[in-house]
PDB file of C-alpha atoms in Angstrom:
ATOM      1  CA  MET A   6     122.754 103.825  87.694  1.00 39.00           C
ATOM      2  CA  ALA A   7     120.458 100.819  88.041  1.00 46.00           C
ATOM      3  CA  ALA A   8     117.942 100.015  85.329  1.00 59.00           C
ATOM      4  CA  TYR A   9     114.356 101.053  85.852  1.00 68.00           C
ATOM      5  CA  ASP A  10     113.260  97.600  87.007  1.00 78.00           C
ATOM      6  CA  VAL A  11     116.256  96.717  89.188  1.00 81.00           C
ATOM      7  CA  GLY A  12     115.632  97.407  92.859  1.00 80.00           C
ATOM      8  CA  PRO A  13     118.373  98.319  95.323  1.00 82.00           C
ATOM      9  CA  SER A  14     117.876  94.988  97.110  1.00 86.00           C
ATOM     10  CA  ASP A  15     118.079  92.862  93.929  1.00 89.00           C
ATOM     11  CA  LYS A  16     121.367  90.982  94.101  1.00 90.00           C
ATOM     12  CA  VAL A  17     123.027  87.911  92.594  1.00 91.00           C
ATOM     13  CA  HIS A  18     124.718  85.430  94.933  1.00 90.00           C
ATOM     14  CA  PRO A  19     127.308  83.062  93.392  1.00 89.00           C
ATOM     15  CA  GLY A  20     127.124  79.441  94.431  1.00 87.00           C
ATOM     16  CA  LYS A  21     125.672  76.084  93.500  1.00 87.00           C
ATOM     17  CA  PRO A  22     123.044  76.986  92.599  1.00 88.00           C
ATOM     18  CA  VAL A  23     123.348  80.689  91.879  1.00 90.00           C
ATOM     19  CA  THR A  24     120.553  82.546  93.681  1.00 93.00           C
ATOM     20  CA  VAL A  25     119.051  85.948  92.994  1.00 93.00           C
ATOM     21  CA  ASP A  26     117.295  88.199  95.515  1.00 94.00           C
ATOM     22  CA  ARG A  27     113.984  89.189  93.901  1.00 93.00           C
ATOM     23  CA  TYR A  28     111.665  90.356  96.702  1.00 94.00           C
ATOM     24  CA  THR A  29     112.388  91.875 100.111  1.00 93.00           C
ATOM     25  CA  GLY A  30     110.660  90.616 103.247  1.00 94.00           C
ATOM     26  CA  GLY A  31     108.518  93.751 103.344  1.00 95.00           C
ATOM     27  CA  ALA A  32     107.419  93.284  99.734  1.00 94.00           C
ATOM     28  CA  ARG A  33     106.468  89.664 100.375  1.00 95.00           C
ATOM     29  CA  ILE A  34     104.419  90.523 103.465  1.00 96.00           C
ATOM     30  CA  ASN A  35     102.755  93.323 101.503  1.00 96.00           C
ATOM     31  CA  HIS A  36     101.932  90.914  98.669  1.00 96.00           C
ATOM     32  CA  TRP A  37     100.426  88.220 100.900  1.00 96.00           C
ATOM     33  CA  ILE A  38      98.301  90.727 102.827  1.00 97.00           C
ATOM     34  CA  THR A  39      96.959  91.933  99.486  1.00 97.00           C
ATOM     35  CA  ALA A  40      96.316  88.373  98.305  1.00 96.00           C
ATOM     36  CA  ALA A  41      94.558  87.381 101.538  1.00 97.00           C
ATOM     37  CA  SER A  42      92.433  90.545 101.474  1.00 97.00           C
ATOM     38  CA  LEU A  43      91.376  89.904  97.892  1.00 97.00           C
ATOM     39  CA  ILE A  44      90.353  86.308  98.658  1.00 97.00           C
ATOM     40  CA  LEU A  45      88.364  87.357 101.741  1.00 97.00           C
ATOM     41  CA  LEU A  46      86.695  90.125  99.757  1.00 97.00           C
ATOM     42  CA  ALA A  47      85.765  87.711  96.982  1.00 97.00           C
ATOM     43  CA  LEU A  48      84.210  85.239  99.406  1.00 97.00           C
ATOM     44  CA  SER A  49      82.323  87.833 101.454  1.00 97.00           C
ATOM     45  CA  GLY A  50      81.294  89.755  98.337  1.00 96.00           C
ATOM     46  CA  LEU A  51      79.921  86.630  96.652  1.00 96.00           C
ATOM     47  CA  ALA A  52      77.933  85.877  99.816  1.00 96.00           C
ATOM     48  CA  LEU A  53      76.264  89.279  99.490  1.00 94.00           C
ATOM     49  CA  PHE A  54      75.952  89.097  95.708  1.00 93.00           C
ATOM     50  CA  HIS A  55      73.357  86.352  95.297  1.00 92.00           C
ATOM     51  CA  PRO A  56      71.105  84.320  97.625  1.00 93.00           C
ATOM     52  CA  SER A  57      72.488  81.031  96.272  1.00 96.00           C
ATOM     53  CA  LEU A  58      75.927  82.037  97.556  1.00 95.00           C
ATOM     54  CA  PHE A  59      74.755  83.321 100.935  1.00 96.00           C
ATOM     55  CA  PHE A  60      76.075  80.164 102.622  1.00 96.00           C
ATOM     56  CA  LEU A  61      79.569  81.697 102.274  1.00 96.00           C
ATOM     57  CA  SER A  62      78.585  84.210 104.959  1.00 96.00           C
ATOM     58  CA  THR A  63      79.019  81.456 107.557  1.00 96.00           C
ATOM     59  CA  LEU A  64      82.787  81.883 107.042  1.00 95.00           C
ATOM     60  CA  PHE A  65      82.462  85.364 108.526  1.00 96.00           C
ATOM     61  CA  GLY A  66      79.977  84.677 111.323  1.00 95.00           C
ATOM     62  CA  GLY A  67      76.718  85.255 109.449  1.00 95.00           C
ATOM     63  CA  GLY A  68      75.102  87.808 107.173  1.00 94.00           C
ATOM     64  CA  GLN A  69      75.254  90.824 109.479  1.00 95.00           C
ATOM     65  CA  LEU A  70      78.929  90.384 110.283  1.00 96.00           C
ATOM     66  CA  THR A  71      79.704  89.771 106.617  1.00 97.00           C
ATOM     67  CA  ARG A  72      78.019  93.048 105.701  1.00 95.00           C
ATOM     68  CA  ILE A  73      80.034  94.887 108.379  1.00 95.00           C
ATOM     69  CA  ILE A  74      83.381  93.218 107.688  1.00 97.00           C
ATOM     70  CA  HIS A  75      83.342  93.312 103.871  1.00 97.00           C
ATOM     71  CA  PRO A  76      83.932  97.062 103.374  1.00 97.00           C
ATOM     72  CA  TRP A  77      86.671  97.144 106.020  1.00 97.00           C
ATOM     73  CA  ILE A  78      88.531  94.364 104.237  1.00 97.00           C
ATOM     74  CA  GLY A  79      88.188  96.522 101.129  1.00 97.00           C
ATOM     75  CA  VAL A  80      89.949  99.369 102.929  1.00 98.00           C
ATOM     76  CA  VAL A  81      92.761  96.996 103.915  1.00 98.00           C
ATOM     77  CA  LEU A  82      93.048  95.813 100.297  1.00 98.00           C
ATOM     78  CA  PHE A  83      93.229  99.373  98.993  1.00 98.00           C
ATOM     79  CA  PHE A  84      96.039 100.481 101.282  1.00 98.00           C
ATOM     80  CA  SER A  85      97.902  97.190 100.985  1.00 97.00           C
ATOM     81  CA  PHE A  86      97.833  97.333  97.198  1.00 97.00           C
ATOM     82  CA  LEU A  87      98.835 100.994  97.367  1.00 97.00           C
ATOM     83  CA  GLY A  88     102.009  99.783  99.076  1.00 96.00           C
ATOM     84  CA  LEU A  89     102.649  97.357  96.221  1.00 96.00           C
ATOM     85  CA  PHE A  90     101.914 100.053  93.653  1.00 97.00           C
ATOM     86  CA  LEU A  91     104.437 102.444  95.164  1.00 95.00           C
ATOM     87  CA  ARG A  92     107.033  99.670  95.291  1.00 93.00           C
ATOM     88  CA  PHE A  93     106.623  98.302  91.788  1.00 93.00           C
ATOM     89  CA  TRP A  94     104.989 100.798  89.425  1.00 94.00           C
ATOM     90  CA  THR A  95     108.244 101.832  87.748  1.00 92.00           C
ATOM     91  CA  ALA A  96     109.179  98.201  87.053  1.00 92.00           C
ATOM     92  CA  ASN A  97     105.769  97.734  85.399  1.00 95.00           C
ATOM     93  CA  LEU A  98     106.057 100.588  82.908  1.00 94.00           C
ATOM     94  CA  TRP A  99     105.336  99.380  79.383  1.00 93.00           C
ATOM     95  CA  LYS A 100     108.379  98.884  77.142  1.00 90.00           C
ATOM     96  CA  PRO A 101     108.633  98.351  73.354  1.00 87.00           C
ATOM     97  CA  GLU A 102     109.557  94.679  73.764  1.00 88.00           C
ATOM     98  CA  ASP A 103     106.414  94.036  75.821  1.00 91.00           C
ATOM     99  CA  GLY A 104     104.165  94.319  72.779  1.00 91.00           C
ATOM    100  CA  THR A 105     106.246  91.755  70.907  1.00 90.00           C
ATOM    101  CA  TRP A 106     106.286  89.442  73.929  1.00 89.00           C
ATOM    102  CA  LEU A 107     102.498  89.649  74.175  1.00 89.00           C
ATOM    103  CA  ALA A 108     102.064  88.908  70.467  1.00 89.00           C
ATOM    104  CA  ARG A 109     104.163  85.778  70.933  1.00 87.00           C
ATOM    105  CA  ALA A 110     102.513  84.634  74.149  1.00 83.00           C
ATOM    106  CA  ARG A 111     101.732  81.284  72.504  1.00 84.00           C
ATOM    107  CA  ASP A 112     105.470  80.532  72.442  1.00 81.00           C
ATOM    108  CA  VAL A 113     105.623  81.272  76.186  1.00 80.00           C
ATOM    109  CA  LEU A 114     102.749  78.896  76.892  1.00 76.00           C
ATOM    110  CA  SER A 115     104.480  76.184  74.840  1.00 78.00           C
ATOM    111  CA  ASN A 116     107.704  76.641  76.857  1.00 74.00           C
ATOM    112  CA  GLN A 117     109.586  78.212  73.944  1.00 79.00           C
ATOM    113  CA  GLU A 118     110.613  81.448  75.661  1.00 80.00           C
ATOM    114  CA  ASP A 119     113.804  81.656  73.587  1.00 78.00           C
ATOM    115  CA  LYS A 120     111.546  82.805  70.720  1.00 83.00           C
ATOM    116  CA  VAL A 121     110.287  85.893  72.589  1.00 86.00           C
ATOM    117  CA  PRO A 122     112.209  89.064  73.486  1.00 87.00           C
ATOM    118  CA  GLU A 123     114.169  89.121  76.715  1.00 88.00           C
ATOM    119  CA  VAL A 124     112.160  90.816  79.450  1.00 89.00           C
ATOM    120  CA  GLY A 125     113.010  92.691  82.607  1.00 90.00           C
ATOM    121  CA  LYS A 126     111.760  91.983  86.100  1.00 92.00           C
ATOM    122  CA  TYR A 127     108.177  91.629  84.846  1.00 93.00           C
ATOM    123  CA  ASN A 128     106.859  90.399  81.518  1.00 92.00           C
ATOM    124  CA  ALA A 129     103.948  91.890  79.592  1.00 94.00           C
ATOM    125  CA  GLY A 130     101.431  89.510  81.149  1.00 93.00           C
ATOM    126  CA  GLN A 131     102.494  90.450  84.663  1.00 94.00           C
ATOM    127  CA  LYS A 132     102.336  94.132  83.765  1.00 96.00           C
ATOM    128  CA  LEU A 133      98.798  93.761  82.427  1.00 96.00           C
ATOM    129  CA  VAL A 134      97.762  92.082  85.679  1.00 96.00           C
ATOM    130  CA  PHE A 135      99.417  94.866  87.700  1.00 97.00           C
ATOM    131  CA  TRP A 136      97.736  97.717  85.840  1.00 98.00           C
ATOM    132  CA  SER A 137      94.385  95.898  85.660  1.00 97.00           C
ATOM    133  CA  MET A 138      94.466  95.414  89.417  1.00 97.00           C
ATOM    134  CA  SER A 139      95.434  99.060  89.920  1.00 98.00           C
ATOM    135  CA  VAL A 140      92.455 100.347  87.914  1.00 98.00           C
ATOM    136  CA  LEU A 141      89.960  97.813  89.273  1.00 98.00           C
ATOM    137  CA  ILE A 142      90.868  98.404  92.922  1.00 98.00           C
ATOM    138  CA  VAL A 143      90.365 102.156  92.471  1.00 98.00           C
ATOM    139  CA  ILE A 144      86.953 101.450  90.903  1.00 98.00           C
ATOM    140  CA  LEU A 145      86.045  99.043  93.712  1.00 98.00           C
ATOM    141  CA  ILE A 146      87.001 101.384  96.556  1.00 97.00           C
ATOM    142  CA  SER A 147      85.290 104.356  94.882  1.00 97.00           C
ATOM    143  CA  SER A 148      82.027 102.533  94.178  1.00 97.00           C
ATOM    144  CA  GLY A 149      82.222 100.792  97.551  1.00 97.00           C
ATOM    145  CA  LEU A 150      82.306 104.090  99.410  1.00 97.00           C
ATOM    146  CA  VAL A 151      79.148 105.197  97.591  1.00 96.00           C
ATOM    147  CA  ILE A 152      77.206 102.173  98.856  1.00 96.00           C
ATOM    148  CA  TRP A 153      78.750 102.122 102.368  1.00 96.00           C
ATOM    149  CA  ASP A 154      75.616 103.517 103.992  1.00 92.00           C
ATOM    150  CA  GLN A 155      76.864 103.269 107.552  1.00 90.00           C
ATOM    151  CA  TYR A 156      79.181 106.233 106.958  1.00 91.00           C
ATOM    152  CA  PHE A 157      78.302 107.804 103.612  1.00 93.00           C
ATOM    153  CA  ALA A 158      74.531 107.430 103.159  1.00 91.00           C
ATOM    154  CA  GLN A 159      73.893 111.153 103.516  1.00 92.00           C
ATOM    155  CA  PHE A 160      76.338 112.042 100.744  1.00 94.00           C
ATOM    156  CA  THR A 161      74.816 109.986  97.904  1.00 94.00           C
ATOM    157  CA  THR A 162      71.476 109.555  96.185  1.00 95.00           C
ATOM    158  CA  ILE A 163      69.532 106.346  95.536  1.00 95.00           C
ATOM    159  CA  GLU A 164      70.304 106.628  91.827  1.00 96.00           C
ATOM    160  CA  GLN A 165      74.018 106.943  92.537  1.00 96.00           C
ATOM    161  CA  LYS A 166      73.874 103.916  94.811  1.00 96.00           C
ATOM    162  CA  ARG A 167      72.194 101.844  92.104  1.00 97.00           C
ATOM    163  CA  TRP A 168      74.884 102.701  89.576  1.00 97.00           C
ATOM    164  CA  ALA A 169      77.588 102.117  92.181  1.00 97.00           C
ATOM    165  CA  VAL A 170      76.246  98.638  92.985  1.00 96.00           C
ATOM    166  CA  LEU A 171      76.260  97.724  89.282  1.00 97.00           C
ATOM    167  CA  ILE A 172      79.775  99.084  88.704  1.00 98.00           C
ATOM    168  CA  HIS A 173      81.066  97.487  91.913  1.00 97.00           C
ATOM    169  CA  SER A 174      79.667  94.085  90.943  1.00 96.00           C
ATOM    170  CA  ILE A 175      81.110  94.172  87.428  1.00 97.00           C
ATOM    171  CA  ALA A 176      84.526  95.286  88.690  1.00 98.00           C
ATOM    172  CA  ALA A 177      84.449  92.528  91.328  1.00 97.00           C
ATOM    173  CA  VAL A 178      83.761  89.825  88.736  1.00 97.00           C
ATOM    174  CA  VAL A 179      86.563  91.139  86.506  1.00 98.00           C
ATOM    175  CA  ILE A 180      89.120  91.356  89.327  1.00 97.00           C
ATOM    176  CA  ILE A 181      88.310  87.776  90.397  1.00 97.00           C
ATOM    177  CA  CYS A 182      89.019  86.681  86.822  1.00 96.00           C
ATOM    178  CA  VAL A 183      92.291  88.637  86.799  1.00 97.00           C
ATOM    179  CA  TRP A 184      93.262  87.024  90.104  1.00 95.00           C
ATOM    180  CA  ILE A 185      92.555  83.546  88.699  1.00 95.00           C
ATOM    181  CA  VAL A 186      94.808  84.276  85.699  1.00 93.00           C
ATOM    182  CA  HIS A 187      97.517  85.602  88.025  1.00 94.00           C
ATOM    183  CA  PHE A 188      97.313  82.563  90.316  1.00 92.00           C
ATOM    184  CA  TYR A 189      97.285  80.072  87.448  1.00 90.00           C
ATOM    185  CA  SER A 190     100.289  81.771  85.835  1.00 88.00           C
ATOM    186  CA  ALA A 191     102.210  81.586  89.107  1.00 89.00           C
ATOM    187  CA  ILE A 192     101.571  77.833  89.230  1.00 89.00           C
ATOM    188  CA  TRP A 193     102.326  77.375  85.529  1.00 84.00           C
ATOM    189  CA  VAL A 194     105.784  78.956  85.814  1.00 85.00           C
ATOM    190  CA  ARG A 195     107.455  76.626  88.281  1.00 85.00           C
ATOM    191  CA  GLY A 196     109.557  78.465  90.849  1.00 86.00           C
ATOM    192  CA  THR A 197     107.421  81.608  90.910  1.00 90.00           C
ATOM    193  CA  ILE A 198     105.517  80.893  94.134  1.00 91.00           C
ATOM    194  CA  PRO A 199     108.631  79.723  96.060  1.00 89.00           C
ATOM    195  CA  GLY A 200     110.301  82.956  94.916  1.00 90.00           C
ATOM    196  CA  MET A 201     107.496  85.006  96.459  1.00 91.00           C
ATOM    197  CA  VAL A 202     107.626  82.919  99.646  1.00 93.00           C
ATOM    198  CA  ARG A 203     111.407  82.970 100.128  1.00 93.00           C
ATOM    199  CA  GLY A 204     112.243  86.130  98.205  1.00 93.00           C
ATOM    200  CA  ARG A 205     114.904  84.376  96.136  1.00 93.00           C
ATOM    201  CA  VAL A 206     114.953  82.554  92.804  1.00 94.00           C
ATOM    202  CA  THR A 207     117.643  80.467  91.180  1.00 93.00           C
ATOM    203  CA  GLY A 208     119.914  81.975  88.564  1.00 92.00           C
ATOM    204  CA  GLY A 209     118.561  79.456  86.059  1.00 92.00           C
ATOM    205  CA  TRP A 210     114.992  80.599  86.711  1.00 91.00           C
ATOM    206  CA  ALA A 211     115.963  84.244  86.254  1.00 92.00           C
ATOM    207  CA  TRP A 212     117.877  83.410  83.054  1.00 91.00           C
ATOM    208  CA  ARG A 213     114.962  81.481  81.589  1.00 89.00           C
ATOM    209  CA  HIS A 214     112.108  83.831  82.449  1.00 91.00           C
ATOM    210  CA  HIS A 215     113.587  87.320  83.084  1.00 92.00           C
ATOM    211  CA  ARG A 216     116.892  87.336  81.261  1.00 90.00           C
ATOM    212  CA  LYS A 217     117.064  91.092  80.675  1.00 91.00           C
ATOM    213  CA  TRP A 218     116.624  91.694  84.414  1.00 92.00           C
ATOM    214  CA  LEU A 219     119.418  89.237  85.178  1.00 91.00           C
ATOM    215  CA  ARG A 220     121.680  90.921  82.653  1.00 90.00           C
ATOM    216  CA  GLU A 221     121.024  94.282  84.266  1.00 88.00           C
ATOM    217  CA  LEU A 222     121.925  92.808  87.639  1.00 88.00           C
ATOM    218  CA  THR A 223     125.184  91.234  86.504  1.00 85.00           C
ATOM    219  CA  THR A 224     126.536  93.907  84.141  1.00 81.00           C
ATOM    220  CA  ALA A 225     127.249  97.603  84.463  1.00 46.00           C
ATOM    221  CA  LYS A 226     125.369  98.417  81.252  1.00 48.00           C
ATOM    222  CA  PRO A 227     121.808  97.058  80.972  1.00 45.00           C
ATOM    223  CA  GLY A 228     121.354  94.704  78.035  1.00 44.00           C
ATOM    224  CA  LYS A 229     125.063  94.006  77.508  1.00 43.00           C
ATOM    225  CA  GLY A 230     126.646  90.574  77.751  1.00 40.00           C
ATOM    226  CA  ALA A 231     125.737  88.610  80.836  1.00 40.00           C
ATOM    227  CA  GLY A 232     127.955  85.655  80.127  1.00 42.00           C
ATOM    228  CA  SER A 233     126.908  82.043  80.193  1.00 44.00           C
ATOM    229  CA  LYS A 234     123.720  80.686  81.637  1.00 51.00           C
ATOM    230  CA  PRO A 235     123.759  80.572  85.459  1.00 53.00           C
ATOM    231  CA  ALA A 236     123.474  77.187  87.142  1.00 47.00           C
ATOM    232  CA  GLU A 237     119.994  75.964  88.037  1.00 48.00           C
TER     233      GLU A 237
END
């Protein structure tokens, strides 16, 4: 039986270099729809957030169209991320080694990953981003529905709308920060973005950053000897 974070489509392909299937085409499309939706929501939301940022509404055809489009993009984000959640939630379950990895994050940032525990398909930082996004998107869609007057005005009070606007704004700021961390991390770890574009990574990349996952792919028993380092 495959390990909890090994998908049925994850496969190792011998060659020079060795390549490893990490993401299916469907998962990649799902991811980029989510990413695009989040960026569009951030831009349109900032335009509505403060007068000094209202110039961003020109990207969406003006203030009125921005106000109309923004909540619908939120609906797209919710269902798109739901697809990612259903695909990847088991691989993002917290494991004992994740706490140790997080405590030694400084070694990761200094490119000394041999000093941290081997991790599966996702490390502790990626898992924190995943679960943070999960919680924040639920908060955003819930509070967003309360202030979506076009369809739900009759179901909420003014006081509820005021609280919803405050909660929605705070959650939006936090999720933008989480997205920035996620994007920067993807750039920092060279090979991550090409892996999400093509769906494949090199064996050397998998060995360096997600060695436990690679072991689980190449051996019958997770965690047991995976042999020598794959070629870059």
